[in-house]
PDB file of C-alpha atoms in Angstrom:
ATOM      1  CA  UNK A   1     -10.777  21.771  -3.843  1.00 83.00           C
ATOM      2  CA  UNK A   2     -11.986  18.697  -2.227  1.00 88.00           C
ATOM      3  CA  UNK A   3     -13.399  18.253   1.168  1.00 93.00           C
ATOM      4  CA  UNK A   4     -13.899  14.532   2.734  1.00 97.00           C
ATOM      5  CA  UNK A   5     -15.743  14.627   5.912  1.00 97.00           C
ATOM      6  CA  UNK A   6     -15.719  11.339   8.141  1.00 98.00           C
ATOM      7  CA  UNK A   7     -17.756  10.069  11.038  1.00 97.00           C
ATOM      8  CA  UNK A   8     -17.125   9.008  13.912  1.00 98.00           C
ATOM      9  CA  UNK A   9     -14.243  10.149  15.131  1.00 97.00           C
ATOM     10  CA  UNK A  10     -14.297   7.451  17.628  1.00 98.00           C
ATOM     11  CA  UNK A  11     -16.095   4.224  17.091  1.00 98.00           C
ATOM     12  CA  UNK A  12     -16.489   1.322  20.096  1.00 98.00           C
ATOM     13  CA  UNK A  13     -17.692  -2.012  18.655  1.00 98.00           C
ATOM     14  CA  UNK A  14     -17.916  -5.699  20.535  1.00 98.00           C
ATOM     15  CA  UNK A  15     -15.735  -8.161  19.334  1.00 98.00           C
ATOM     16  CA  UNK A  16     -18.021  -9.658  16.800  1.00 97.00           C
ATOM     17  CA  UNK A  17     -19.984  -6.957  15.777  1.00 98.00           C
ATOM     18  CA  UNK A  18     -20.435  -5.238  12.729  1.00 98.00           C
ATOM     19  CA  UNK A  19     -18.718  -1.534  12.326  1.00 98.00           C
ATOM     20  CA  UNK A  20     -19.745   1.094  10.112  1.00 98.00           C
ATOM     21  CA  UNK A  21     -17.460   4.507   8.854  1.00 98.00           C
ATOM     22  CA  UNK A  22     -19.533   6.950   6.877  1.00 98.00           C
ATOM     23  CA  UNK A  23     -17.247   9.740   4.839  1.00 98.00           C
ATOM     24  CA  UNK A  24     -19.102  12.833   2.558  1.00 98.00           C
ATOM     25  CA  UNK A  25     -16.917  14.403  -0.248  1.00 97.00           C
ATOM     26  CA  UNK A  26     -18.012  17.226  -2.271  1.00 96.00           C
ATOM     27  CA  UNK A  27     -15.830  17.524  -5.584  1.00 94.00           C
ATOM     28  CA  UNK A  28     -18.635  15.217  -7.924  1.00 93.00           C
ATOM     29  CA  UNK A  29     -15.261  14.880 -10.109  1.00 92.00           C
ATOM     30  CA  UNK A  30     -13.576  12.861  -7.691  1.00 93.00           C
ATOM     31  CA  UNK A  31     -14.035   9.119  -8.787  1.00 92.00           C
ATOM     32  CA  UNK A  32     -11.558   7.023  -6.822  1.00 92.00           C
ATOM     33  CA  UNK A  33     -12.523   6.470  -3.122  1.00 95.00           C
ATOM     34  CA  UNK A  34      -9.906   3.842  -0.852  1.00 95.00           C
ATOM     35  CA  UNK A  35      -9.964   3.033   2.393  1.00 97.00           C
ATOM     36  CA  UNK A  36      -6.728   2.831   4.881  1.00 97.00           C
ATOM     37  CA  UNK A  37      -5.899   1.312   7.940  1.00 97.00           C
ATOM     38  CA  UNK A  38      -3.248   3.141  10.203  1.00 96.00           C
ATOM     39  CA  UNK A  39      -2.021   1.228  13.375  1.00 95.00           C
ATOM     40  CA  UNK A  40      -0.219   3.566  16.086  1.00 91.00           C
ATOM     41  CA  UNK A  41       3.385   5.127  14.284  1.00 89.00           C
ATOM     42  CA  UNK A  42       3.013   2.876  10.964  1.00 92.00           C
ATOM     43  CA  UNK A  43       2.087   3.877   7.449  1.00 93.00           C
ATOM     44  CA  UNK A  44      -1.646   3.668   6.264  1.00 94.00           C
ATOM     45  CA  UNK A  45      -2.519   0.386   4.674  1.00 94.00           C
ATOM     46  CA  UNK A  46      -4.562   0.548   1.630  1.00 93.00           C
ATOM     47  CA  UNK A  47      -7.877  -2.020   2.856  1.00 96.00           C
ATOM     48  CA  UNK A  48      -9.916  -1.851   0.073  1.00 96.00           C
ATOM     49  CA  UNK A  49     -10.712   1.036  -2.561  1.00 94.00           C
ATOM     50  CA  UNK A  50     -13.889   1.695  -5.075  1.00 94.00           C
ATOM     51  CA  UNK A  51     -14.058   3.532  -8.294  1.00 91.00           C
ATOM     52  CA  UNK A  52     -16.800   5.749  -9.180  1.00 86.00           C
ATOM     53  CA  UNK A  53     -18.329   2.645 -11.948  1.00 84.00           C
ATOM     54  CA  UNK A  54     -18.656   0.389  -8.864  1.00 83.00           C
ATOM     55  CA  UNK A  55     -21.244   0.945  -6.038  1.00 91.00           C
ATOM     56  CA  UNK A  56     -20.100  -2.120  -3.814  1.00 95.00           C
ATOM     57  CA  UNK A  57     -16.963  -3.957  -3.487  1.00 95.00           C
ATOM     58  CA  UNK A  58     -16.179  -6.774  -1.134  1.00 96.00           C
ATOM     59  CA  UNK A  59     -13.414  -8.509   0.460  1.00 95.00           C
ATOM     60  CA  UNK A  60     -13.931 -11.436   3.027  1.00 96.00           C
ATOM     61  CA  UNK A  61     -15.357  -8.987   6.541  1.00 97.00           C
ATOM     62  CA  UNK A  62     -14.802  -5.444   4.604  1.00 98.00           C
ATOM     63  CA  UNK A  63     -16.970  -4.204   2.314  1.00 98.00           C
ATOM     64  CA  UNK A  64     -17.470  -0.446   1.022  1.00 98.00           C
ATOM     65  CA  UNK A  65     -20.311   1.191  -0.975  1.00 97.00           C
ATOM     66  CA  UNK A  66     -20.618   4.103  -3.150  1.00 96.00           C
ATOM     67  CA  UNK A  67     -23.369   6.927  -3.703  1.00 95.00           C
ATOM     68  CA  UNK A  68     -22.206   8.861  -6.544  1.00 93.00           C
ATOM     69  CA  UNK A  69     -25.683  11.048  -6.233  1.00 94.00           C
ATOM     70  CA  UNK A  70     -25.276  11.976  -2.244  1.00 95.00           C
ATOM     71  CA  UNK A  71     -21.503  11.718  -2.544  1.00 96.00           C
ATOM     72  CA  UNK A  72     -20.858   9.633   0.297  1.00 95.00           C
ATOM     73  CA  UNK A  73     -18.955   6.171   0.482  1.00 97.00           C
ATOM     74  CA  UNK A  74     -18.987   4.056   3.845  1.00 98.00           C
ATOM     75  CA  UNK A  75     -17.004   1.018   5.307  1.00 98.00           C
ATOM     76  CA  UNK A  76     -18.578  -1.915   6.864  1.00 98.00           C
ATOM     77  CA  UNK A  77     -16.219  -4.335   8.766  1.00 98.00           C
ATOM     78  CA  UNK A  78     -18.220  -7.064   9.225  1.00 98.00           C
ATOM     79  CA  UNK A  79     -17.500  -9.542  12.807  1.00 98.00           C
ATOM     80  CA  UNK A  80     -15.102  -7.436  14.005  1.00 98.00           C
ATOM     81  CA  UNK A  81     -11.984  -8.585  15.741  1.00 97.00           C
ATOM     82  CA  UNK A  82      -9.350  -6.925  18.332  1.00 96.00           C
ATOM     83  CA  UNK A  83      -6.604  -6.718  15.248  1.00 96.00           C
ATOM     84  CA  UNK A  84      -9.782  -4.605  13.533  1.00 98.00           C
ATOM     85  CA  UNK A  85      -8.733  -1.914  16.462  1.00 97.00           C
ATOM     86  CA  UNK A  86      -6.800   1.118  14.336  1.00 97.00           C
ATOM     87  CA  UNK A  87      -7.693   4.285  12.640  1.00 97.00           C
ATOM     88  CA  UNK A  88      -9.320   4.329   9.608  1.00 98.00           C
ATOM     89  CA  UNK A  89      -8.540   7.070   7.212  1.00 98.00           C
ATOM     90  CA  UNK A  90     -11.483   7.501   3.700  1.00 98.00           C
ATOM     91  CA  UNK A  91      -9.935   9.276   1.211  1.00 96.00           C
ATOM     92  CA  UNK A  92     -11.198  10.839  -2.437  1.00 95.00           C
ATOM     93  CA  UNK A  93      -9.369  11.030  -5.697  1.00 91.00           C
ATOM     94  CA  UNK A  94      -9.944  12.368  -9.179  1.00 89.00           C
ATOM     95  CA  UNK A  95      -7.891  10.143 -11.036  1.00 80.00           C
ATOM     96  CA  UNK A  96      -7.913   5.926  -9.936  1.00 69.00           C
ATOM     97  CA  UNK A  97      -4.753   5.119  -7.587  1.00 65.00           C
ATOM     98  CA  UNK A  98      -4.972   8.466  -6.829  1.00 67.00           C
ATOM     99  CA  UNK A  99      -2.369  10.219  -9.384  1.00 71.00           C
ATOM    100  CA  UNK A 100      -3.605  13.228  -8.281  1.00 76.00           C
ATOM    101  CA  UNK A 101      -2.540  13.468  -4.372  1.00 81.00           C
ATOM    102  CA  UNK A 102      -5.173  11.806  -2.281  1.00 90.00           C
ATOM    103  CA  UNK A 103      -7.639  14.487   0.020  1.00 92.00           C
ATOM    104  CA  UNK A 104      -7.973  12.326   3.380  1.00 95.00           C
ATOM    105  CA  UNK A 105     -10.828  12.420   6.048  1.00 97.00           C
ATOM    106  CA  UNK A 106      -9.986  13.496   9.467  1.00 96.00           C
ATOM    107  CA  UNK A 107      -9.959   8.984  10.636  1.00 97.00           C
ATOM    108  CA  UNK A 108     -12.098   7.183  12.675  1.00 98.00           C
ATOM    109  CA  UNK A 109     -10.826   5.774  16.022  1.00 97.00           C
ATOM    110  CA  UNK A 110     -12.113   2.269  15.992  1.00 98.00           C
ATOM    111  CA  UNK A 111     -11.911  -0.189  19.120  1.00 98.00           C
ATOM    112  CA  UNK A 112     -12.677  -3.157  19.525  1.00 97.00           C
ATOM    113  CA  UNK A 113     -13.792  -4.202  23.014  1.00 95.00           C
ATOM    114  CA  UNK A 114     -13.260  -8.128  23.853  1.00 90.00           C
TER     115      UNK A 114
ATOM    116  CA  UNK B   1       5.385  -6.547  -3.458  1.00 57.00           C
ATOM    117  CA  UNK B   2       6.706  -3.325  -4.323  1.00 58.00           C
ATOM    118  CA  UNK B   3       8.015  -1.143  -1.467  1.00 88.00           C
ATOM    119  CA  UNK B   4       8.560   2.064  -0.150  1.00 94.00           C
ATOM    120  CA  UNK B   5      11.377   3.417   2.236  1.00 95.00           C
ATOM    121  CA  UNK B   6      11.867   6.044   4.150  1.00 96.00           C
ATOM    122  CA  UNK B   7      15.136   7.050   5.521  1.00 96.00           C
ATOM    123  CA  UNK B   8      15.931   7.761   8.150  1.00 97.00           C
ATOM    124  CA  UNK B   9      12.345   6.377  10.595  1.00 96.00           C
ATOM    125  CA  UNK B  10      13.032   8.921  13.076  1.00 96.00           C
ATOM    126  CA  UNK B  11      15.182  11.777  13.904  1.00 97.00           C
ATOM    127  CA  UNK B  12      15.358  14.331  16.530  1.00 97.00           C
ATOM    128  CA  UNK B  13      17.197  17.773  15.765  1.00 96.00           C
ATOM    129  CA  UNK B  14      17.768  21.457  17.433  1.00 96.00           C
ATOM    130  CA  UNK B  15      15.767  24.085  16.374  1.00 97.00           C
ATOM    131  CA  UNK B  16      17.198  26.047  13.075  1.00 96.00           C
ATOM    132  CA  UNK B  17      19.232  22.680  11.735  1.00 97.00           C
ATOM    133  CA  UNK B  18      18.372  21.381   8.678  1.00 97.00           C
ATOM    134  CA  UNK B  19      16.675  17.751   8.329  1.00 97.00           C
ATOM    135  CA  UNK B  20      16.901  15.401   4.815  1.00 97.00           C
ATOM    136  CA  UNK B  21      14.508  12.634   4.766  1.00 98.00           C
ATOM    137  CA  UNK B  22      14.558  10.473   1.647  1.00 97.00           C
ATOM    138  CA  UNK B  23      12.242   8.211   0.581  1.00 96.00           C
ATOM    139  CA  UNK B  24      12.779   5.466  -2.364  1.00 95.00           C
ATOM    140  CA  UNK B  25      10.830   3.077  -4.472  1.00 92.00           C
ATOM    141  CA  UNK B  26      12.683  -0.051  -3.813  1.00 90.00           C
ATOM    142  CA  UNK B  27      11.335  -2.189  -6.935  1.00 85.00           C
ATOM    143  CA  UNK B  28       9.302   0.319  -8.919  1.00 85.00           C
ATOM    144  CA  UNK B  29       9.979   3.002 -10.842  1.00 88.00           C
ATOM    145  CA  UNK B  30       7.668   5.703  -9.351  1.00 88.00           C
ATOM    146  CA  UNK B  31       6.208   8.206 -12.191  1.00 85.00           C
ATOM    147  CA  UNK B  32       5.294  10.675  -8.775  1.00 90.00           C
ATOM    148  CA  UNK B  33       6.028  10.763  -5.061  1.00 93.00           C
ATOM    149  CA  UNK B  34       3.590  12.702  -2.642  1.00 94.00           C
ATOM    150  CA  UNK B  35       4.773  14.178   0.512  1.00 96.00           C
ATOM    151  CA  UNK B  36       2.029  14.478   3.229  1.00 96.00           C
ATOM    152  CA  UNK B  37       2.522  15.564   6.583  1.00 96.00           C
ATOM    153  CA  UNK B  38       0.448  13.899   9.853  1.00 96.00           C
ATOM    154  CA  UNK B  39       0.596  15.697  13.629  1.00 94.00           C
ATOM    155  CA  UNK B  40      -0.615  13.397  16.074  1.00 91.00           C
ATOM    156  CA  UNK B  41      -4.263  12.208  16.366  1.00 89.00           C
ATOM    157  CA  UNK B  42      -4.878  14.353  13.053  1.00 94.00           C
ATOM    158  CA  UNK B  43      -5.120  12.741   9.439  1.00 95.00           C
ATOM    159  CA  UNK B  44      -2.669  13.019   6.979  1.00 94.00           C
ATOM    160  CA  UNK B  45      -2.341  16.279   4.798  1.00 94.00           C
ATOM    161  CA  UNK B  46      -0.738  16.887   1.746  1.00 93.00           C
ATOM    162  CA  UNK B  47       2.083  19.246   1.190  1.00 95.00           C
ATOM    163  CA  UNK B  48       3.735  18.657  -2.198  1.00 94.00           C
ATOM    164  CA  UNK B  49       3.656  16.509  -5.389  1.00 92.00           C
ATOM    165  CA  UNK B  50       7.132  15.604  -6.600  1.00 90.00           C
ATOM    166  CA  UNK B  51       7.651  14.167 -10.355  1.00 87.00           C
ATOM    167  CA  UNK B  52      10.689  12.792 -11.372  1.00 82.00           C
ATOM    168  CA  UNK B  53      13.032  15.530 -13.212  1.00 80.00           C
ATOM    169  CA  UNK B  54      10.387  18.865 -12.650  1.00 83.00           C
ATOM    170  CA  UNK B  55       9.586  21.101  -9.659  1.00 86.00           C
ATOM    171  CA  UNK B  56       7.720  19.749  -7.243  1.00 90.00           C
ATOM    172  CA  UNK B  57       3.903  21.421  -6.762  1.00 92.00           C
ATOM    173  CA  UNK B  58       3.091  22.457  -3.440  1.00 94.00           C
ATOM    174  CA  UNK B  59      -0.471  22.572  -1.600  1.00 92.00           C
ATOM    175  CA  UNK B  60      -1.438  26.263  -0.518  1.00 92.00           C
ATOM    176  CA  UNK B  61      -0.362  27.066   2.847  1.00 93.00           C
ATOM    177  CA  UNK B  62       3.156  25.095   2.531  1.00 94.00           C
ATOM    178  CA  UNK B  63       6.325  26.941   1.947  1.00 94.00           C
ATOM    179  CA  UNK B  64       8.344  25.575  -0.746  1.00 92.00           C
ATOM    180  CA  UNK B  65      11.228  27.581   0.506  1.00 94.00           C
ATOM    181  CA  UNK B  66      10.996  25.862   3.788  1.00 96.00           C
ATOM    182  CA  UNK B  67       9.945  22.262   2.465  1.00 96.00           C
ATOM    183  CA  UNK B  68      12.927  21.811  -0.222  1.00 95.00           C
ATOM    184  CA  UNK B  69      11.617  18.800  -2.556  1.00 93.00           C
ATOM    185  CA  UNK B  70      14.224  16.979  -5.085  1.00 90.00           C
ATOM    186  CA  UNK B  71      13.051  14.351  -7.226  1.00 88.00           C
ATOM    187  CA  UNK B  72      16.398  13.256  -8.794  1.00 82.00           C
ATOM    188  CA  UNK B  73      15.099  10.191 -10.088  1.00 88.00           C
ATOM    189  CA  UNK B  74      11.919   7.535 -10.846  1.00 88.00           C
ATOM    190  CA  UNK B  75      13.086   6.003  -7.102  1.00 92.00           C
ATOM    191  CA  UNK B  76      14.121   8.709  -5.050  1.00 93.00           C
ATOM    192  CA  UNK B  77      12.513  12.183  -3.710  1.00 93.00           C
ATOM    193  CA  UNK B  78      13.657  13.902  -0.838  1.00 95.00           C
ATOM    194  CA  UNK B  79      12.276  16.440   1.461  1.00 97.00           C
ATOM    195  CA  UNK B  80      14.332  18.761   2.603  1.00 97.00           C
ATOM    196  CA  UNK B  81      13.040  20.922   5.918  1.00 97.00           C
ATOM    197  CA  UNK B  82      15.230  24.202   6.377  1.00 97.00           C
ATOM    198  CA  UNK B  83      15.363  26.050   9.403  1.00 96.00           C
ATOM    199  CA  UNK B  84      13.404  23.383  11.852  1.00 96.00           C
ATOM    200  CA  UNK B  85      11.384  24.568  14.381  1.00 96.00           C
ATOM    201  CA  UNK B  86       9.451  22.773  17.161  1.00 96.00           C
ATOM    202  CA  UNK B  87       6.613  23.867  15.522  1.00 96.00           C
ATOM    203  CA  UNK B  88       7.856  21.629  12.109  1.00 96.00           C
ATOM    204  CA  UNK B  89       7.510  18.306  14.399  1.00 97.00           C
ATOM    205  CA  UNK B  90       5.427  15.509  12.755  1.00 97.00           C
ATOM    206  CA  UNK B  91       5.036  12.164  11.325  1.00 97.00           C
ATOM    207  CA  UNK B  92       6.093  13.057   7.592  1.00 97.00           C
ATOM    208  CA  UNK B  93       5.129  10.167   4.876  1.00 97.00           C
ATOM    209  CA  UNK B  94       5.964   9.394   1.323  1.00 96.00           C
ATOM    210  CA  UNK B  95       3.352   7.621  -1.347  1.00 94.00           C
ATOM    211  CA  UNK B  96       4.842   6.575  -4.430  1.00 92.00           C
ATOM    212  CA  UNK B  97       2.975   5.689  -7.493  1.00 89.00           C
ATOM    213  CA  UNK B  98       3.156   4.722 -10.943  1.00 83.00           C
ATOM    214  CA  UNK B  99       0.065   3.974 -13.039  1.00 77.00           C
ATOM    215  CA  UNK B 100      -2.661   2.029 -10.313  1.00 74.00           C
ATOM    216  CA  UNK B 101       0.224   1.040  -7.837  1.00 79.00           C
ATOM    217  CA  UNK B 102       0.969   2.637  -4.901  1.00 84.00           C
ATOM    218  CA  UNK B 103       2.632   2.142  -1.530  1.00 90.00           C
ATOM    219  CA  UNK B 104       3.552   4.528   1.297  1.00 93.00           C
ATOM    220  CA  UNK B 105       6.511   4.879   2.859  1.00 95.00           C
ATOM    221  CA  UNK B 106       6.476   3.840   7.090  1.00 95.00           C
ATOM    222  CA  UNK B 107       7.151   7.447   7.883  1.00 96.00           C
ATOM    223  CA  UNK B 108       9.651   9.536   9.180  1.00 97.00           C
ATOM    224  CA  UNK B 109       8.758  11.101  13.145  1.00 97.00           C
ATOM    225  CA  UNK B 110      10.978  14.491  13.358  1.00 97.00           C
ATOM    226  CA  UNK B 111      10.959  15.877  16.612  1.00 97.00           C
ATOM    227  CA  UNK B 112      13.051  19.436  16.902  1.00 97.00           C
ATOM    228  CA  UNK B 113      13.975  20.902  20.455  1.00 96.00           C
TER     229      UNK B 113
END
């Protein structure tokens, strides 16, 4: 089955900066890669998402890019701001919207520091 | 937008009761409902893909006799969990899609004494 491995587990940013999440999956079939936002006790928020016939997608500070050859996807949050503070779950799919059950990285801690 | 609930958002039980958390597509008809489970500080995992009308398929390691999943129609799936122990407490979440929507459900937190 599929295997998504993220980095960092914890990621500390200033206000303002740019912040990166790197995730690895290993099932080449897998062509449907979103990204969620989880704030403390709420339900992941879809952020953005990229299918495997796109290697960049942007929306206003986020932005996420493909590598179908080295099978990795990452997340840039560009200016960061406190409400950016959450954990970030990547996620792989074979089929687009994920039909097919979703296989979810272990999240990346991200803070913001003012 | 479309949205998914979960009923009910938390619940506390004794060990060996039973537990019914439903979750419903309030303005879609959902073709399939997922069922993940999340412990704290740990990602989401998922146990069991429901589709309306047919058994639900459950990921290795999960015990469908344990997890009881009804998918009575396109807007409502239920998990059953039989027998609770403290061992069963989590953050359980719904996703319901149909074609390239989906939404997830705000969760259910079951904690069993």
């Amino acid at each position: 089955g599929e295997n998504v491995e993220q980095h960092p587990s914890t990621l500390s940013v200033q206000e303002g900066d740019s912040a990166v999440i790197k995730c690895t999956y290993s099932d080449s079939a897998s062509n449907y890669f979103p990204w969620y936002k989880q704030e403390l006790g709420k339900r992941p928020q879809l952020i953005i998402d990229i299918r495997s016939n796109v290697g960049e997608k942007k929306d206003q500070r986020i932005a996420v890019t493909l590598n179908k050859t080295a099978k990795h996807f990452s997340l840039h949050i560009t200016e960061t701001q406190p409400e950016d503070s959450a954990v970030y779950f990547c996620a792989a799919s074979r089929s687009g919207g994920g039909a097919d059950g979703l296989t979810f990285g272990k999240g990346t801690h991200l803070i913001i520091q003012p | 937008g479309a949205v998914v609930s979960q009923h009910p958002s938390w619940v506390i039980c004794k060990s060996g009761t039973s537990v019914k958390i439903e979750c419903r597509s309030l303005d879609f008809q959902a073709t399939t409902m997922f069922w993940y489970r999340q412990f704290p500080k740990q990602s989401l995992m998922l146990m069991a893909t429901s589709n309306e009308g047919s058994k639900a398929t459950y990921e290795q390691g999960v015990e469908k006799d344990k997890f009881l999943i009804n998918h009575a129609s396109l807007t409502l799936s239920t998990l059953t969990v039989t027998s609770a122990h403290p061992e069963d407490s989590s953050f359980y979440i719904c996703r319901a899609i149909r074609a390239d929507t989906q939404y997830f459900g705000p969760g259910t937190r079951l904690t069993v004494l």
